[in-house]
Amino acid sequence: MAVTSTRVTRAERQAQTRERLIEVAREMFLSDGYAATSLDKVAVRAGFSKGAVYSNFAGKEQLCMAVLDSIHEEQIEGVVAAFSQDTDLDGRIEAFAAWAREGLGQPRWTALEVEFGAIARQSPYVATELVKRHREIRAAIAELVRQVTAEAGLGDTVDADQAATTLLSLGIGLGTLRSLDNTIDVGVFADTMRALLKSSKL
Amino acid sequence: MAVTSTRVTRAERQAQTRERLIEVAREMFLSDGYAATSLDKVAVRAGFSKGAVYSNFAGKEQLCMAVLDSIHEEQIEGVVAAFSQDTDLDGRIEAFAAWAREGLGQPRWTALEVEFGAIARQSPYVATELVKRHREIRAAIAELVRQVTAEAGLGDTVDADQAATTLLSLGIGLGTLRSLDNTIDVGVFADTMRALLKSSKL
DNA sequence: TTTTTCAGATACTATCGGTATCTGAGTACG
DNA sequence: CGTACTCAGATACCGATAGTATCTGAAAAA
C-alpha cells in the first residue's frame, strides 16, 4: 500500500535529523573551527532551521561534543587497526606512525579539539566531559602500550601510563603546530615513540 | 613650576595607554580565554573606552598578538635563565623541567596560544604572524639544545631541530591537557627530555 | 592666538548564541 | 475513524560583542 511510504516513525526521523546535523557540523567545525562556525549556517546547510539544532542538542557545546565523539570513534578504529596488523614491534610503530602522519595532517581534528578545550574554562559541562574523554583515550593508549611492549618481550621496562601521556601530548602538540605550519616534520612522532618504548624505564 | 606636571607628550600618553591595555588584556585573556574576553570589558577595566582599543590596535587579533609577544618575552627569559645556571647536563635539564612545571601549570598560556591559533584558519594575519613566532621559538630551542649537548660532550648525536620540534610540541600538548585536567603528570616532560638528549641519534 | 591633528569617546550596525512561542504532521486514544 | 494531544522543527525575538563611523577636546603646529 502507498501508505507504507510513511513508514518512518517520528523518532526515526529525528534520529536522521540528528545524524545529518552532526555530519554537517563535523565538516564545518573541522574546516572553519568552532568559533567561526555558526549554528545557523550548520542548520541551513543541513536543510533545516536553527530550531532543529536546539531541538536535538542543548546548545552549540553539546553539538560539538557529539561531533568530537564521532571523530574519536573513527580515531580509535584507526589506532587499533594500525596496531593489530603486524606482530613485530617496529612494524607496529611504523604502522602507527603512518596513521598519525595522516591524522596529524589535513583534517586537523586536534585544532578543533584544542579550540573547544578552551571553552572548558567557562563551561563546567565541557570541562567534565572533555576530561572524561581524555582520560579514556589515555587509558586506551596505555593499554595498547602495555600490550605491545609485553608481546615484544620488553616486560615492564616502560611505564605505560607515562608513555600514554607523552604520546597523547605529543600528538596534540604536533597536530596543533602542524595545523598552522605544514612544514612541521611529523616524523618526530614515530622517533619519539621508538625512543620511549625502547629506552629503559623512564 | 607646576606647569611641568604636563610634561607627558601625546605620544608618551598613547604608549602608556597601549601598555595598560596590553597588561589588562593579558590578565583577562589568560584567565578567561580569547573568545570569552570582550574588548569592551578590557577597555573599561583599563579605565578607557573601546575606542582606545581600536585607536591602538587594528582589532582584537592584533591586541592578542601583542599580549602573546609580551608573554613570549618572559617565557624566553625564563628558559635562558633555567639553562644558564648549571654546567651539568642533568642539572640543566632539572632546572628546565622545574621551570616547565611552573609554566605548564597555572598561568596556562598554552591554552591561550592554542585557542588563538584556531583563528589562523580564518585570518591570514594571525596565520603568518603565529607561524613566524613559532619558527623563531623552535629555532631558539634548537640552538639551546645544540649548545647544551655540545657542552655535555654529546657531539652531534642529537638532531637539535627534531628535538626542538618534539619539546615544543610536548610542551604545548602537556600544557593543553594540563589546563583541562590538573592531575596530568607534568614530570614526563623532563623524562622525555632526558630520553631525547641522551639517546643516540634519532 | 589661531588652526590643525589625532587619541580616545560615543553611537550605531551586523552577527551570533540562545530563548520563547508557534504550527502542523504524527501519535494515542475513545 | 475521528478527535485531542504531543513534540520536531520553524519563526521571531533578545542580549552580547566585534567592528565602523563620527565626534570632540586637548595637544601640537603655525
Coordinates of C-alpha atoms in Angstrom, one line a residue, chain B residues 24-184:
Chain B
V24 CA 44.8 44.2 31.3
A25 CA 44.1 42.2 28.2
R26 CA 46.9 39.7 29.2
E27 CA 45.3 39.1 32.5
M28 CA 41.9 38.6 31.1
F29 CA 42.9 36.5 28.0
L30 CA 44.9 34.2 30.3
S31 CA 42.2 33.8 32.9
D32 CA 39.1 33.7 30.7
G33 CA 40.4 32.8 27.2
Y34 CA 40.3 34.7 24.0
A35 CA 36.7 34.3 22.9
A36 CA 35.3 34.9 26.4
T37 CA 37.1 38.2 26.8
S38 CA 35.3 41.2 25.2
L39 CA 37.2 44.2 24.1
D40 CA 34.7 46.4 25.9
K41 CA 35.4 44.8 29.3
V42 CA 39.2 45.0 28.7
A43 CA 38.9 48.7 27.8
V44 CA 36.7 49.6 30.8
R45 CA 38.8 47.6 33.2
A46 CA 41.8 49.5 31.9
G47 CA 40.0 52.8 32.5
F48 CA 39.2 53.5 28.9
S49 CA 36.5 53.0 26.3
K50 CA 36.5 50.6 23.4
G51 CA 37.6 53.5 21.2
A52 CA 41.0 53.5 22.9
V53 CA 41.5 49.8 21.9
Y54 CA 40.8 50.5 18.2
S55 CA 42.9 53.6 18.2
N56 CA 45.9 51.5 19.5
F57 CA 45.3 48.1 17.8
A58 CA 43.8 47.2 14.4
G59 CA 41.5 44.8 16.2
K60 CA 41.1 42.0 18.8
E61 CA 43.6 39.8 16.9
Q62 CA 46.3 42.4 17.0
L63 CA 45.8 43.1 20.7
C64 CA 46.1 39.4 21.4
M65 CA 49.2 39.2 19.3
A66 CA 50.7 42.0 21.4
V67 CA 49.8 40.1 24.5
L68 CA 51.4 36.9 23.2
D69 CA 54.6 38.8 22.4
S70 CA 54.8 40.1 25.9
I71 CA 54.3 36.6 27.2
H72 CA 56.9 35.1 24.8
E73 CA 59.4 37.6 26.0
E74 CA 59.1 36.5 29.6
Q75 CA 59.0 32.9 28.5
I76 CA 62.3 33.2 26.7
E77 CA 63.9 34.9 29.7
G78 CA 62.7 32.0 31.9
V79 CA 64.2 29.3 29.6
V80 CA 67.5 31.1 29.2
A81 CA 67.7 31.6 32.9
A82 CA 67.0 28.0 33.6
F83 CA 69.6 26.8 31.2
S84 CA 72.4 29.1 32.2
Q85 CA 72.8 28.4 35.8
D86 CA 74.4 25.0 36.0
T87 CA 77.0 23.4 33.8
D88 CA 76.0 19.9 34.4
L89 CA 73.6 18.4 31.8
D90 CA 71.3 16.8 34.4
G91 CA 71.2 19.9 36.5
R92 CA 70.2 21.9 33.5
I93 CA 67.5 19.5 32.5
E94 CA 66.2 19.6 36.0
A95 CA 66.2 23.4 36.1
F96 CA 64.4 23.5 32.8
A97 CA 61.9 20.9 34.0
A98 CA 61.2 22.9 37.1
W99 CA 60.6 26.0 35.0
A100 CA 58.3 24.0 32.7
R101 CA 56.4 22.5 35.6
E102 CA 55.6 26.0 36.8
G103 CA 54.9 27.4 33.3
L104 CA 52.7 24.4 32.3
G105 CA 50.7 24.8 35.5
Q106 CA 48.6 27.8 36.5
P107 CA 49.0 30.6 34.0
R108 CA 48.2 28.3 31.1
W109 CA 49.4 30.4 28.4
T110 CA 49.4 27.3 26.2
A111 CA 45.6 27.4 26.3
L112 CA 45.5 30.9 25.0
E113 CA 48.2 30.3 22.4
V114 CA 46.3 27.3 21.1
E115 CA 42.9 28.9 21.2
F116 CA 44.2 31.9 19.3
G117 CA 45.9 29.5 16.9
A118 CA 42.5 28.3 15.8
I119 CA 41.7 31.7 14.5
A120 CA 44.6 31.4 12.0
R121 CA 42.3 29.4 9.7
Q122 CA 40.1 32.5 9.2
S123 CA 42.8 35.1 9.4
P124 CA 45.9 35.2 7.2
Y125 CA 47.3 37.8 9.5
V126 CA 47.2 35.5 12.5
A127 CA 48.4 32.6 10.5
T128 CA 51.5 34.3 9.2
E129 CA 52.4 36.0 12.4
L130 CA 51.9 33.0 14.5
V131 CA 54.0 30.8 12.2
K132 CA 56.7 33.3 12.2
R133 CA 56.9 33.3 16.0
H134 CA 56.6 29.6 16.3
R135 CA 59.6 29.2 14.0
E136 CA 61.6 31.7 16.0
I137 CA 60.8 29.8 19.2
R138 CA 61.7 26.5 17.7
A139 CA 64.9 27.9 16.3
A140 CA 65.8 29.3 19.8
I141 CA 65.1 25.9 21.5
A142 CA 67.2 24.1 18.8
E143 CA 70.0 26.5 19.5
L144 CA 69.8 25.8 23.2
V145 CA 69.8 22.1 22.6
R146 CA 72.8 22.4 20.4
Q147 CA 74.7 24.4 23.0
V148 CA 73.8 22.1 25.8
T149 CA 74.6 18.9 24.1
A150 CA 77.9 20.3 22.7
E151 CA 79.0 21.4 26.2
A152 CA 78.0 18.0 27.6
G153 CA 80.2 16.3 25.1
L154 CA 77.4 14.6 23.3
G155 CA 78.6 16.0 20.0
D156 CA 76.1 15.6 17.2
T157 CA 74.4 12.6 18.5
V158 CA 71.2 14.6 18.7
D159 CA 69.3 16.3 15.9
A160 CA 68.6 19.6 17.6
D161 CA 65.9 20.7 15.2
Q162 CA 63.9 17.5 15.7
A163 CA 64.4 17.7 19.4
A164 CA 63.2 21.3 19.4
T165 CA 60.0 20.3 17.5
T166 CA 59.4 17.4 19.9
L167 CA 60.0 19.6 23.0
L168 CA 57.8 22.4 21.8
S169 CA 55.0 20.0 20.7
L170 CA 55.2 18.2 24.0
G171 CA 55.1 21.4 25.9
I172 CA 52.0 22.6 24.0
G173 CA 50.3 19.3 24.3
L174 CA 51.0 18.9 28.0
G175 CA 50.0 22.5 28.7
T176 CA 46.8 22.0 26.9
L177 CA 45.9 18.7 28.7
R178 CA 47.0 20.2 31.9
S179 CA 44.9 23.3 31.6
L180 CA 41.9 20.9 31.4
D181 CA 43.0 18.3 33.9
N182 CA 45.4 19.2 36.6
T183 CA 46.0 15.6 37.5
I184 CA 48.2 15.3 34.4

